[in-house]
XYZ file of N, CA and C in Angstrom:
354
model
N 79.476 83.202 171.249
C 79.635 84.484 170.609
C 78.722 85.484 171.312
N 79.295 86.611 171.707
C 78.531 87.579 172.480
C 77.618 88.404 171.572
N 76.673 89.049 172.212
C 75.699 89.868 171.492
C 76.376 91.053 170.818
N 77.379 91.651 171.496
C 78.085 92.807 170.935
C 78.872 92.423 169.689
N 79.461 91.241 169.680
C 80.221 90.834 168.497
C 79.300 90.487 167.328
N 78.107 90.023 167.619
C 77.148 89.769 166.545
C 76.699 91.072 165.894
N 76.627 92.135 166.681
C 76.250 93.440 166.148
C 77.428 94.183 165.537
N 78.621 93.618 165.659
C 79.851 94.236 165.163
C 80.111 95.576 165.835
N 79.842 95.637 167.121
C 80.139 96.830 167.903
C 81.238 96.459 168.880
N 82.275 97.275 168.925
C 83.431 96.936 169.736
C 83.266 97.291 171.204
N 82.299 98.107 171.537
C 82.142 98.574 172.900
C 80.833 98.053 173.498
N 80.933 97.459 174.661
C 79.734 96.980 175.356
C 78.874 98.165 175.788
N 79.520 99.272 176.131
C 78.783 100.471 176.514
C 77.910 101.003 175.397
N 78.411 100.946 174.167
C 77.604 101.399 173.031
C 76.428 100.462 172.781
N 76.636 99.176 173.025
C 75.526 98.219 172.889
C 74.460 98.511 173.942
N 74.882 98.783 175.167
C 73.924 99.122 176.223
C 73.188 100.423 175.907
N 73.909 101.389 175.341
C 73.279 102.646 174.949
C 72.256 102.418 173.849
N 72.615 101.601 172.869
C 71.696 101.251 171.783
C 70.442 100.578 172.335
N 70.623 99.628 173.231
C 69.487 98.914 173.823
C 68.617 99.863 174.641
N 69.243 100.779 175.398
C 68.490 101.746 176.195
C 67.589 102.601 175.312
N 68.157 103.184 174.261
C 67.359 104.051 173.393
C 66.294 103.266 172.629
N 66.580 102.036 172.273
C 65.593 101.198 171.596
C 64.421 100.880 172.524
N 64.722 100.512 173.757
C 63.666 100.195 174.727
C 62.840 101.432 175.058
N 63.503 102.575 175.232
C 62.773 103.816 175.520
C 61.842 104.172 174.368
N 62.304 103.991 173.135
C 61.453 104.274 171.980
C 60.235 103.377 171.924
N 60.434 102.101 172.177
C 59.317 101.151 172.145
C 58.330 101.428 173.276
N 58.839 101.672 174.477
C 57.960 101.961 175.617
C 57.204 103.272 175.408
N 57.868 104.259 174.830
C 57.199 105.543 174.577
C 56.029 105.378 173.621
N 56.226 104.598 172.563
C 55.117 104.371 171.637
C 54.015 103.536 172.277
N 54.374 102.586 173.125
C 53.354 101.799 173.820
C 52.542 102.687 174.760
N 53.210 103.589 175.475
C 52.499 104.516 176.360
C 51.606 105.458 175.570
N 52.070 105.871 174.408
C 51.289 106.778 173.577
C 50.001 106.113 173.097
N 50.083 104.837 172.745
C 48.913 104.111 172.255
C 47.961 103.762 173.393
N 48.506 103.327 174.514
C 47.667 102.859 175.619
C 46.994 104.010 176.363
N 47.741 105.062 176.681
C 47.236 106.116 177.560
C 46.786 107.384 176.861
N 46.963 107.486 175.574
C 46.755 108.753 174.872
C 47.574 109.850 175.542
N 48.835 109.548 175.768
C 49.753 110.464 176.441
C 49.970 111.716 175.605
N 50.585 112.728 176.208
C 50.871 113.947 175.444
C 51.812 113.665 174.273
N 51.803 114.518 173.275
C 52.646 114.284 172.096
C 54.142 114.281 172.404
N 54.540 114.846 173.523
C 55.970 114.836 173.861
C 56.483 113.409 174.043
N 55.626 112.511 174.486
C 56.021 111.106 174.610
C 56.303 110.520 173.229
N 55.487 110.859 172.250
C 55.718 110.395 170.886
C 56.995 110.955 170.291
N 57.286 112.216 170.590
C 58.521 112.835 170.101
C 59.733 112.154 170.715
N 59.658 111.873 172.010
C 60.753 111.156 172.669
C 60.912 109.766 172.055
N 59.803 109.111 171.744
C 59.864 107.789 171.123
C 60.497 107.812 169.745
N 60.099 108.784 168.924
C 60.672 108.891 167.578
C 62.164 109.173 167.654
N 62.541 110.154 168.466
C 63.962 110.499 168.581
C 64.774 109.352 169.172
N 64.184 108.595 170.085
C 64.906 107.461 170.670
C 65.161 106.374 169.631
N 64.159 106.077 168.817
C 64.350 105.059 167.778
C 65.337 105.518 166.704
N 65.289 106.794 166.338
C 66.255 107.323 165.368
C 67.663 107.293 165.952
N 67.787 107.599 167.233
C 69.091 107.547 167.893
C 69.609 106.118 167.956
N 68.741 105.167 168.258
C 69.168 103.763 168.283
C 69.642 103.317 166.905
N 68.939 103.733 165.866
C 69.365 103.405 164.500
C 70.723 104.038 164.191
N 70.897 105.300 164.572
C 72.163 105.980 164.327
C 73.321 105.352 165.076
N 73.068 104.893 166.294
C 74.116 104.202 167.051
C 74.451 102.861 166.416
N 73.439 102.178 165.927
C 73.666 100.887 165.286
C 74.480 101.036 164.005
N 74.169 102.053 163.222
C 74.866 102.279 161.955
C 76.114 103.152 162.111
N 76.382 103.621 163.338
C 77.540 104.474 163.652
C 77.560 105.740 162.805
N 76.458 106.447 162.809
C 76.345 107.693 162.053
C 76.814 108.864 162.912
N 77.458 109.841 162.278
C 77.998 110.959 163.047
C 76.917 111.958 163.466
N 75.737 111.935 162.870
C 74.663 112.827 163.272
C 73.955 112.346 164.535
N 74.302 111.177 165.004
C 73.625 110.612 166.179
C 73.826 111.469 167.420
N 74.991 112.085 167.546
C 75.272 112.889 168.739
C 74.276 114.046 168.869
N 73.807 114.574 167.741
C 72.825 115.656 167.797
C 71.475 115.159 168.316
N 71.092 113.972 167.924
C 69.850 113.401 168.449
C 69.983 113.063 169.932
N 71.168 112.645 170.350
C 71.401 112.375 171.771
C 71.256 113.667 172.576
N 71.792 114.763 172.058
C 71.671 116.052 172.752
C 70.214 116.508 172.802
N 69.499 116.366 171.688
C 68.076 116.734 171.669
C 67.293 115.886 172.667
N 67.581 114.592 172.705
C 66.901 113.717 173.667
C 67.266 114.065 175.101
N 68.510 114.436 175.329
C 68.930 114.830 176.676
C 68.107 116.022 177.157
N 67.980 117.031 176.319
C 67.219 118.220 176.711
C 65.727 117.912 176.853
N 65.178 117.170 175.913
C 63.754 116.840 175.952
C 63.415 115.936 177.132
N 64.218 114.903 177.332
C 63.948 113.956 178.415
C 64.145 114.597 179.782
N 65.143 115.460 179.905
C 65.358 116.138 181.181
C 64.191 117.055 181.505
N 63.717 117.792 180.522
C 62.571 118.674 180.735
C 61.323 117.873 181.087
N 61.054 116.817 180.331
C 59.882 115.981 180.589
C 59.948 115.340 181.975
N 61.109 114.783 182.323
C 61.232 114.072 183.597
C 61.161 115.020 184.789
N 61.798 116.186 184.702
C 61.736 117.115 185.832
C 60.327 117.674 186.008
N 59.643 117.939 184.911
C 58.250 118.388 184.988
C 57.385 117.309 185.637
N 57.567 116.075 185.207
C 56.787 114.968 185.752
C 57.099 114.753 187.225
N 58.374 114.810 187.579
C 58.744 114.635 188.984
C 58.205 115.766 189.849
N 58.188 116.964 189.343
C 57.705 118.102 190.120
C 56.218 117.967 190.446
N 55.436 117.522 189.487
C 53.988 117.476 189.696
C 53.468 116.169 190.286
N 54.201 115.079 190.129
C 53.686 113.789 190.591
C 54.579 113.126 191.631
N 55.434 113.875 192.292
C 56.444 113.268 193.153
C 55.843 112.435 194.276
N 54.905 112.953 195.017
C 54.372 112.230 196.177
C 53.108 111.439 195.868
N 52.594 111.497 194.663
C 51.331 110.836 194.359
C 51.486 109.357 194.039
N 52.552 108.992 193.343
C 52.748 107.602 192.948
C 54.240 107.293 193.030
N 54.634 106.588 194.066
C 56.051 106.361 194.321
C 56.693 105.452 193.281
N 55.970 104.452 192.803
C 56.524 103.553 191.785
C 56.761 104.295 190.467
N 55.810 105.101 190.068
C 55.953 105.909 188.858
C 57.100 106.904 189.000
N 57.205 107.529 190.158
C 58.282 108.485 190.415
C 59.639 107.809 190.353
N 59.747 106.611 190.887
C 61.007 105.868 190.839
C 61.388 105.536 189.402
N 60.424 105.151 188.594
C 60.694 104.854 187.187
C 61.149 106.076 186.410
N 60.493 107.207 186.640
C 60.876 108.439 185.946
C 62.254 108.899 186.403
N 62.543 108.756 187.690
C 63.864 109.133 188.202
C 64.953 108.231 187.625
N 64.675 106.940 187.506
C 65.637 106.020 186.886
C 65.845 106.375 185.418
N 64.774 106.723 184.719
C 64.884 107.140 183.316
C 65.739 108.400 183.191
N 65.535 109.348 184.090
C 66.302 110.587 184.060
C 67.787 110.332 184.293
N 68.100 109.517 185.277
C 69.502 109.210 185.581
C 70.148 108.428 184.441
N 69.447 107.443 183.904
C 69.999 106.672 182.785
C 70.185 107.532 181.539
N 69.292 108.479 181.316
C 69.465 109.394 180.188
C 70.734 110.210 180.350
N 70.983 110.714 181.552
C 72.206 111.479 181.802
C 73.449 110.617 181.619
N 73.399 109.391 182.142
C 74.560 108.495 182.053
C 74.868 108.150 180.599
N 73.854 107.754 179.843
C 74.099 107.355 178.456
C 74.421 108.547 177.556
N 73.926 109.725 177.892
C 74.323 110.917 177.141
C 75.790 111.230 177.384
N 76.211 111.162 178.633
C 77.624 111.416 178.939
C 78.522 110.372 178.283
N 78.091 109.125 178.289
C 78.891 108.068 177.668
C 78.986 108.265 176.157
N 77.874 108.572 175.518
C 77.887 108.775 174.069
C 78.721 109.997 173.699
N 78.633 111.047 174.498
C 79.438 112.237 174.216
C 80.925 111.950 174.380
N 81.270 111.107 175.339
C 82.689 110.786 175.530
C 83.218 109.849 174.451
N 82.354 109.066 173.843
C 82.762 108.119 172.796
C 82.330 108.578 171.404
N 82.144 109.870 171.211
C 81.632 110.355 169.928
C 82.597 110.139 168.778
N 83.874 109.915 169.060
C 84.846 109.645 167.991
C 84.560 108.312 167.303
N 83.945 107.372 168.013
C 83.620 106.084 167.388
C 82.460 106.206 166.409
N 81.693 107.288 166.520
C 80.561 107.494 165.612
C 80.988 108.155 164.311
N 82.219 108.600 164.224
C 82.684 109.313 163.038
C 83.319 108.397 162.012
N 83.180 107.090 162.184
C 83.785 106.165 161.222
C 82.878 105.924 160.048
């Protein structure tokens, strides 16, 4: 029995989106505790966990949190890339991957928003 069927989600893409937002939320809170990061990291973490919950429960308000996260994460990532691009290549690669995955999962969630209206 697959993981998606245990969660009663018909789309593997939605399961991947749920896992992405859940992992981002957990990592954001871990970074906030370990590094005393700026509060924007905590906001991204809270919104990511709320979005993961909304995707899991198939709530129609989830698309609004996805849009808020898209704008917040894009602003945070571009700011971070602008100031730290050549200083730490591993960190830059991680932030760039986060930015691209945020765009991909936002586009996927927006295209499948009809499944959230059930």
